[in-house]
CSV table of C-alpha atoms in Angstrom, one decimal:
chain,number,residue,atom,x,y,z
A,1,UNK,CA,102.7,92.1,75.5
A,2,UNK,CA,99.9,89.9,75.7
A,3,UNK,CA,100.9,88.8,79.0
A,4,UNK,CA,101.5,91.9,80.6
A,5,UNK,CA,97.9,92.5,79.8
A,6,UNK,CA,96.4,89.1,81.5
A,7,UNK,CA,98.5,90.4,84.4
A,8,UNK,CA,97.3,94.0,84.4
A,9,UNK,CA,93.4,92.7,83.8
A,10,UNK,CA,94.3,89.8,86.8
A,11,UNK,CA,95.8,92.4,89.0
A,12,UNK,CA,92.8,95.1,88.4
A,13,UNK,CA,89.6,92.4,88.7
A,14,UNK,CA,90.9,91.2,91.7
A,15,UNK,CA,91.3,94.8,93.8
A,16,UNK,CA,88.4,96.1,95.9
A,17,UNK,CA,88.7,98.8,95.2
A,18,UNK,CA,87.9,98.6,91.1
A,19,UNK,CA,84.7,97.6,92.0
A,20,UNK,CA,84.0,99.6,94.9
A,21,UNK,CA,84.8,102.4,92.2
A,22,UNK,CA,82.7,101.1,90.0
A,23,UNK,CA,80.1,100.3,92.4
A,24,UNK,CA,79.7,103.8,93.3
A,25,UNK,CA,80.2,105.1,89.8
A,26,UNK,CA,77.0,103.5,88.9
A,27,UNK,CA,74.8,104.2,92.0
A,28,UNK,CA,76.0,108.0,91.3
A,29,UNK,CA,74.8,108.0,87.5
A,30,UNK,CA,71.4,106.7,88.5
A,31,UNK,CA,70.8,108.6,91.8
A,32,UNK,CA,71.7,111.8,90.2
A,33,UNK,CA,70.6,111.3,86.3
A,34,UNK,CA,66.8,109.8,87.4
A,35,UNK,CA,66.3,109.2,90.7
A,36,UNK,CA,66.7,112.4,92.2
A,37,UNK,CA,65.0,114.4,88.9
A,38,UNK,CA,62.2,112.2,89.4
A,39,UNK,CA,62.0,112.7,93.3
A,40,UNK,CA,61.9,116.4,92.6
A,41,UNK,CA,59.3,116.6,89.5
A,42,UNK,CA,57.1,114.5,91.8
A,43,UNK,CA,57.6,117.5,94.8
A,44,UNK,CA,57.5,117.5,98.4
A,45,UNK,CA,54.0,116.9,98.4
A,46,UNK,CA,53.5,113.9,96.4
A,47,UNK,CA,51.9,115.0,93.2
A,48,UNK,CA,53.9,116.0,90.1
A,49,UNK,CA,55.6,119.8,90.5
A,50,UNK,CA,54.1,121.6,87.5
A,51,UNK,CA,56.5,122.0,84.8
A,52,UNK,CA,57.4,125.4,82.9
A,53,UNK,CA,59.7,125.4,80.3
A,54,UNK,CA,63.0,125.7,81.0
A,55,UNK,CA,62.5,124.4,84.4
A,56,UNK,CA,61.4,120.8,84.1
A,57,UNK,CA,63.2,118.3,86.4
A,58,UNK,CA,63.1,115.6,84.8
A,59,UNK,CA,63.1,117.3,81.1
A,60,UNK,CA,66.6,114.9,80.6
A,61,UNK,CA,65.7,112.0,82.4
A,62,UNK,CA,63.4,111.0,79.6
A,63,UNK,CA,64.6,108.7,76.5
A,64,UNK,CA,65.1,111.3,74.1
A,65,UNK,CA,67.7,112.8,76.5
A,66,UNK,CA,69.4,109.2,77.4
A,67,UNK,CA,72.9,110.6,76.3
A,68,UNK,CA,73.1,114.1,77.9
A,69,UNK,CA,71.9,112.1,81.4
A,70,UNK,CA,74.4,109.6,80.7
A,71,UNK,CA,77.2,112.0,80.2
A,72,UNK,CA,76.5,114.8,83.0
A,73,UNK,CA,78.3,113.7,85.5
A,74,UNK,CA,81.1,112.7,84.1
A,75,UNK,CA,83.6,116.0,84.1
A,76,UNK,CA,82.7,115.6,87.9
A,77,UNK,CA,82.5,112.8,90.0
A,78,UNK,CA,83.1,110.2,86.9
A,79,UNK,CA,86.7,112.0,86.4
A,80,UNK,CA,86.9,112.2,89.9
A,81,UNK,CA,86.2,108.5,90.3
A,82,UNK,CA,88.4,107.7,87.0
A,83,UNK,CA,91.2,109.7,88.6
A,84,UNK,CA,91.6,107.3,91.5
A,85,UNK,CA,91.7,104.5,89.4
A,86,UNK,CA,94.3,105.3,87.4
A,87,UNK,CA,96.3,106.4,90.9
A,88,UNK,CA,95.7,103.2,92.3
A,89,UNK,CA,97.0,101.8,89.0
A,90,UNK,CA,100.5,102.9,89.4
A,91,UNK,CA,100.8,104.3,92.5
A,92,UNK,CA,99.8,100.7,94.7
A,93,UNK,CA,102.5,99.1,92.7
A,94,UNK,CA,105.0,101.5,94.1
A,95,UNK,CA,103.6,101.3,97.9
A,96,UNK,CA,103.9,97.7,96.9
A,97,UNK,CA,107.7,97.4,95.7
A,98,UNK,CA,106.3,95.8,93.2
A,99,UNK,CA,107.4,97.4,90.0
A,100,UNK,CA,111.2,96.8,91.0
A,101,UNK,CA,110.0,93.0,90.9
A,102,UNK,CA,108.3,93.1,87.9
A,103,UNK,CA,111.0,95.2,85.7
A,104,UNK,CA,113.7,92.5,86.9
A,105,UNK,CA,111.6,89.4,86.0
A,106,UNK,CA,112.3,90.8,82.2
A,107,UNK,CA,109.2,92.8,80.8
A,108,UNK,CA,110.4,96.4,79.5
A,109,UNK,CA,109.5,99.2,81.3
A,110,UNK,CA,107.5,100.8,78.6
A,111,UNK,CA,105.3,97.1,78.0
A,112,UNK,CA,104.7,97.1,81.1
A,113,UNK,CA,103.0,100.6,81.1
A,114,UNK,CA,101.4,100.3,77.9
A,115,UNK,CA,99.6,97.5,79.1
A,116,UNK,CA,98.7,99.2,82.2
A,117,UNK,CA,97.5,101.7,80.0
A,118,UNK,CA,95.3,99.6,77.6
A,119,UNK,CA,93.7,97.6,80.7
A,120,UNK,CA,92.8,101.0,82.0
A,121,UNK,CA,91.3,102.4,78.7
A,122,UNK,CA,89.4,99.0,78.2
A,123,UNK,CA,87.8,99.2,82.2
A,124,UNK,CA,86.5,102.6,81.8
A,125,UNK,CA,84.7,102.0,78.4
A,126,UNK,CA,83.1,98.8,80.0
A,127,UNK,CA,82.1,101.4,82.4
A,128,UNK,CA,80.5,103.7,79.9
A,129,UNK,CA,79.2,100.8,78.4
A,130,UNK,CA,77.3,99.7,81.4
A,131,UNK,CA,76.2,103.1,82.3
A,132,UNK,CA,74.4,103.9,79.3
A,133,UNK,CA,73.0,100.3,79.7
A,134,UNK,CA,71.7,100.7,83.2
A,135,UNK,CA,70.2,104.4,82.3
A,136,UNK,CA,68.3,103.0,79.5
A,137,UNK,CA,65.9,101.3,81.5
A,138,UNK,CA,65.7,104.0,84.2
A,139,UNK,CA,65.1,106.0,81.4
A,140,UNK,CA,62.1,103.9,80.4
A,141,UNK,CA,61.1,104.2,83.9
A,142,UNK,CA,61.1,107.8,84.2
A,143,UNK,CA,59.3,108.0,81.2
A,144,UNK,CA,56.5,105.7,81.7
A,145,UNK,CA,56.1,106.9,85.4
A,146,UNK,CA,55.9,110.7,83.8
A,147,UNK,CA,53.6,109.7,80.9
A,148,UNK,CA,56.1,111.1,78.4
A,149,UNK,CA,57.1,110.0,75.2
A,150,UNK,CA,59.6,107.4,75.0
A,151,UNK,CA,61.7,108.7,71.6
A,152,UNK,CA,65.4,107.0,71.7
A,153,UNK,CA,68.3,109.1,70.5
A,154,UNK,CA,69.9,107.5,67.2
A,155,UNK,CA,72.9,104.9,66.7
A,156,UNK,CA,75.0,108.0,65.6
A,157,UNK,CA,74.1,110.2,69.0
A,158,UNK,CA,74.8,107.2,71.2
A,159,UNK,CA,78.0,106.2,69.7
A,160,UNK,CA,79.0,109.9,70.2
A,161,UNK,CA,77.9,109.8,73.6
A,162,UNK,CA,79.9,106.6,74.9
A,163,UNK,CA,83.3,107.8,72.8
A,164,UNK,CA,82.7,111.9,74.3
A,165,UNK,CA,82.5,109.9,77.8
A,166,UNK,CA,85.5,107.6,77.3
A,167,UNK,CA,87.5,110.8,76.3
A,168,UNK,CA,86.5,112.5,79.5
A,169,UNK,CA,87.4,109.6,82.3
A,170,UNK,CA,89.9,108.4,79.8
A,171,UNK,CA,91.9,112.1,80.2
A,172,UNK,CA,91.6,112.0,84.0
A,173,UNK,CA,92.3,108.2,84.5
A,174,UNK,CA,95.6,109.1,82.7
A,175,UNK,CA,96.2,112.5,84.7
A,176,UNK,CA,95.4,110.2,87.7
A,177,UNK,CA,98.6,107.5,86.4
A,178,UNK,CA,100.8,110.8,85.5
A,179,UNK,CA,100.5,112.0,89.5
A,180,UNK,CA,101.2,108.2,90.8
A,181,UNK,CA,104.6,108.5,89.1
A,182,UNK,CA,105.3,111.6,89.8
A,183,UNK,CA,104.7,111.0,93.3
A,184,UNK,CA,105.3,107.6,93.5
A,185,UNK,CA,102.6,106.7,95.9
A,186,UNK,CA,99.0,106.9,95.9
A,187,UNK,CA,97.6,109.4,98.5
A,188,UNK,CA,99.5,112.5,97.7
A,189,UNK,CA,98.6,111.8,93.7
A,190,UNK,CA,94.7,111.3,95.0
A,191,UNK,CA,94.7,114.5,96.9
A,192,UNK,CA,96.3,116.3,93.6
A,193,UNK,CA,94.4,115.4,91.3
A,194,UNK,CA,90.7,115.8,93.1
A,195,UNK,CA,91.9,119.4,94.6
A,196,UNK,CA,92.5,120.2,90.8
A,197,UNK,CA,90.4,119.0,89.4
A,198,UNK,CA,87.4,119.8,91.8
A,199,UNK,CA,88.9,123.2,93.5
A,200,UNK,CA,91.4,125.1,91.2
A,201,UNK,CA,89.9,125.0,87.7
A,202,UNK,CA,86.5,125.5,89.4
A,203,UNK,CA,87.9,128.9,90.6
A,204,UNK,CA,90.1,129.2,87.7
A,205,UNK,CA,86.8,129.2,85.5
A,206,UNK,CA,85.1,131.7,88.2
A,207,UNK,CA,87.6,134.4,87.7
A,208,UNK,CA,88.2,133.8,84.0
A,209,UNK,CA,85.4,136.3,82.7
A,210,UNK,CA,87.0,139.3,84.9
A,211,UNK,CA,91.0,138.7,84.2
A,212,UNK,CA,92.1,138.3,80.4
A,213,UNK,CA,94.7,135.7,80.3
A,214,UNK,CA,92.7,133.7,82.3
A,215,UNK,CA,89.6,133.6,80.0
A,216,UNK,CA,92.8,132.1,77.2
A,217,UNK,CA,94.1,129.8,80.2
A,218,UNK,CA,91.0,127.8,80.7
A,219,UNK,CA,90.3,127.2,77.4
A,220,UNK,CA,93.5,124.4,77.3
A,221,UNK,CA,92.6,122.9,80.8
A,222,UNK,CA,91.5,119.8,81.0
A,223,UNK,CA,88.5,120.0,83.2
A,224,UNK,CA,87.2,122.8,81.0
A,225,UNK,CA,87.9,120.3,77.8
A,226,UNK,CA,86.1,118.1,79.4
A,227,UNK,CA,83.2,120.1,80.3
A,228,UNK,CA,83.1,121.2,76.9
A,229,UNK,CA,82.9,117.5,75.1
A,230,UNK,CA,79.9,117.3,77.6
A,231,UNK,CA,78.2,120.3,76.8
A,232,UNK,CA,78.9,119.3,73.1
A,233,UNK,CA,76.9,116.4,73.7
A,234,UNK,CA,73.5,118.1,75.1
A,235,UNK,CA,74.6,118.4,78.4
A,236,UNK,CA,73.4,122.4,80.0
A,237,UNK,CA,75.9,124.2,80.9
A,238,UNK,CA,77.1,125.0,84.2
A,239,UNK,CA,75.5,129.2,83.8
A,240,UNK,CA,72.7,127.8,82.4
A,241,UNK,CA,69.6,128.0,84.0
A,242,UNK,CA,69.6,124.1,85.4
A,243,UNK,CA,73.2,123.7,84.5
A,244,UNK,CA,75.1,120.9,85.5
A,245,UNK,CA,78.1,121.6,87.4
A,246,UNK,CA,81.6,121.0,85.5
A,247,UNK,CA,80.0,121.6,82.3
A,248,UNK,CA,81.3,124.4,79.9
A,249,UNK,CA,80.6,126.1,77.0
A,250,UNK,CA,83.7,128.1,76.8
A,251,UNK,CA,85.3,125.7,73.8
A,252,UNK,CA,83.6,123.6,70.9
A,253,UNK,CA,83.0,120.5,71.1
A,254,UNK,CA,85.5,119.6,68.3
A,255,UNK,CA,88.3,121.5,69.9
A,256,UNK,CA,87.8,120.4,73.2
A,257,UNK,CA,87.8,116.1,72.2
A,258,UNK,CA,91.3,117.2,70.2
A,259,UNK,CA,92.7,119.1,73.6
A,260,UNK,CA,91.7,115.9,75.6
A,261,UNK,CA,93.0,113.1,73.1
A,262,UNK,CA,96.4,115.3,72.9
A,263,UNK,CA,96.7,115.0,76.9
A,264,UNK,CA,96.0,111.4,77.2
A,265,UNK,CA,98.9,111.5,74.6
A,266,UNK,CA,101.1,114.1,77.1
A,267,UNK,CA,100.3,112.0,80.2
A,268,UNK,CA,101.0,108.2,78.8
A,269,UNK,CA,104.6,109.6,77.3
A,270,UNK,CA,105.4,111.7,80.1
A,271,UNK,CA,104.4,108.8,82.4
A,272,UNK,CA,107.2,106.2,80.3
A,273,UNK,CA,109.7,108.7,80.3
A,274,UNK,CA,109.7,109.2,83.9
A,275,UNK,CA,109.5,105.2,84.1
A,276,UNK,CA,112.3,104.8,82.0
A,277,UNK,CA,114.9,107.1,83.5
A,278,UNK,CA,114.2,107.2,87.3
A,279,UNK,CA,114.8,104.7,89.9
A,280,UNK,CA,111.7,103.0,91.2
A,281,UNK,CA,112.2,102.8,94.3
């Protein structure tokens, strides 16, 4: 086990395109969670926009507010962006014909998935990690720039924060793995999994208020799970006045981490059964 992981970890640190990902995961957090709040308190004009309550731009990009800012974007372009990874996980290893050379040099199938898996899982809480690192300071910033208080969430709000965003990329890194071997390849699993996740529950959610079974139907999907760990976690809804796109008040916060820890479970055994009983090539 341990050295499918070093092989996993080798394989993923040395790919462009992890740290292109992450690259742009970053840039995205800051640019959307200060840099563009701040832009617009300040107004076209130069001077700060007068604030009213309710509509302050930068009324999360302030200390108090580090974990809702952190957390925003993440049933959106973070899942997005988590999705790919775990497509490229998989999916580049059958482009490859690799896997058929790995399984014959003697690891199982299922260690070689599970450490897939754990690699994965480990990358995208670095990733949280560093994102609620690098919005500290901008944070700071903000606040400091704004004259505003600088009051710091507490241990318990931020540990909350970083394990509500590892269960949201978490779910769609996994979703993203499912796709790759289900397809066996990498671009039709991409364009699957962004179309749902970006398109079809976004209408989904748009027509649940005005057809019944729908309203029941969204509330086990996972982009509306996800939404709903976020909102949980301060972050406006998406009706709100301000919302944040992708975010959803339509389950609790409780429910809605159970939904999306029960389909990281549903993706990883689904993806090792389908491992273990087709052909890979």
């Amino acid at each position: 086990m341990t050295a499918s992981l070093r092989a996993e970890w080798f394989l993923l640190r040395k790919r462009t395109a992890t740290w292109l990902i992450s690259a742009v995961w970053l840039i995205l957090a800051l640019l959307f969670g200060y840099l563009l709040p701040y832009l617009s308190w300040r107004g076209e004009a130069g001077t700060p926009a007068a604030a009213t309550a309710g509509d302050d731009p930068i009324a999360q990009a302030v200390p108090h507010e580090l974990v809702a800012a952190a957390v925003q974007g993440y049933p959106l372009f973070a899942g997005a962006l988590a999705l790919i990874l775990g497509v490229l996980m998989v999916g580049s290893e059958f482009g490859w014909q690799t896997l058929r050379v790995i399984f014959t040099a003697g690891p199982a199938r299922a260690q070689v998935l599970l450490g897939k898996v754990v690699v994965l899982m480990l990358v995208l809480l670095g990733l949280v990690l560093v994102t609620f690192l690098l919005d500290a300071p901008a944070a700071r910033l903000v606040a400091g720039l704004a004259d505003r208080p600088v009051d710091w969430p507490g241990v318990g709000d931020l540990i909350r924060g970083v394990l509500g965003a590892w269960l949201i990329v978490g779910m769609w890194a996994l979703f993203g793995m499912f796709l790759a071997v289900v397809t066996r390849g990498t671009a039709l699993a991409v364009g699957l999994g962004l179309v749902w996740s970006l398109a079809v529950e976004t209408l989904l959610r748009l027509f649940a208020g005005s057809i019944g079974f729908l309203d029941g139907l969204q509330k086990v999907l996972p982009g509306t799970n996800a939404g709903g760990v976020a909102a949980a976690l301060g972050v406006p809804s998406q009706g709100d006045p301000g919302g944040t796109p992708g975010v959803s008040d339509a389950v609790g916060g409780a429910q809605a981490a159970i939904v999306l820890g029960v389909y990281i479970a549903v993706f990883a055994v689904a993806c090792g059964q389908l491992l273990r009983r087709r052909d890979v090539s």
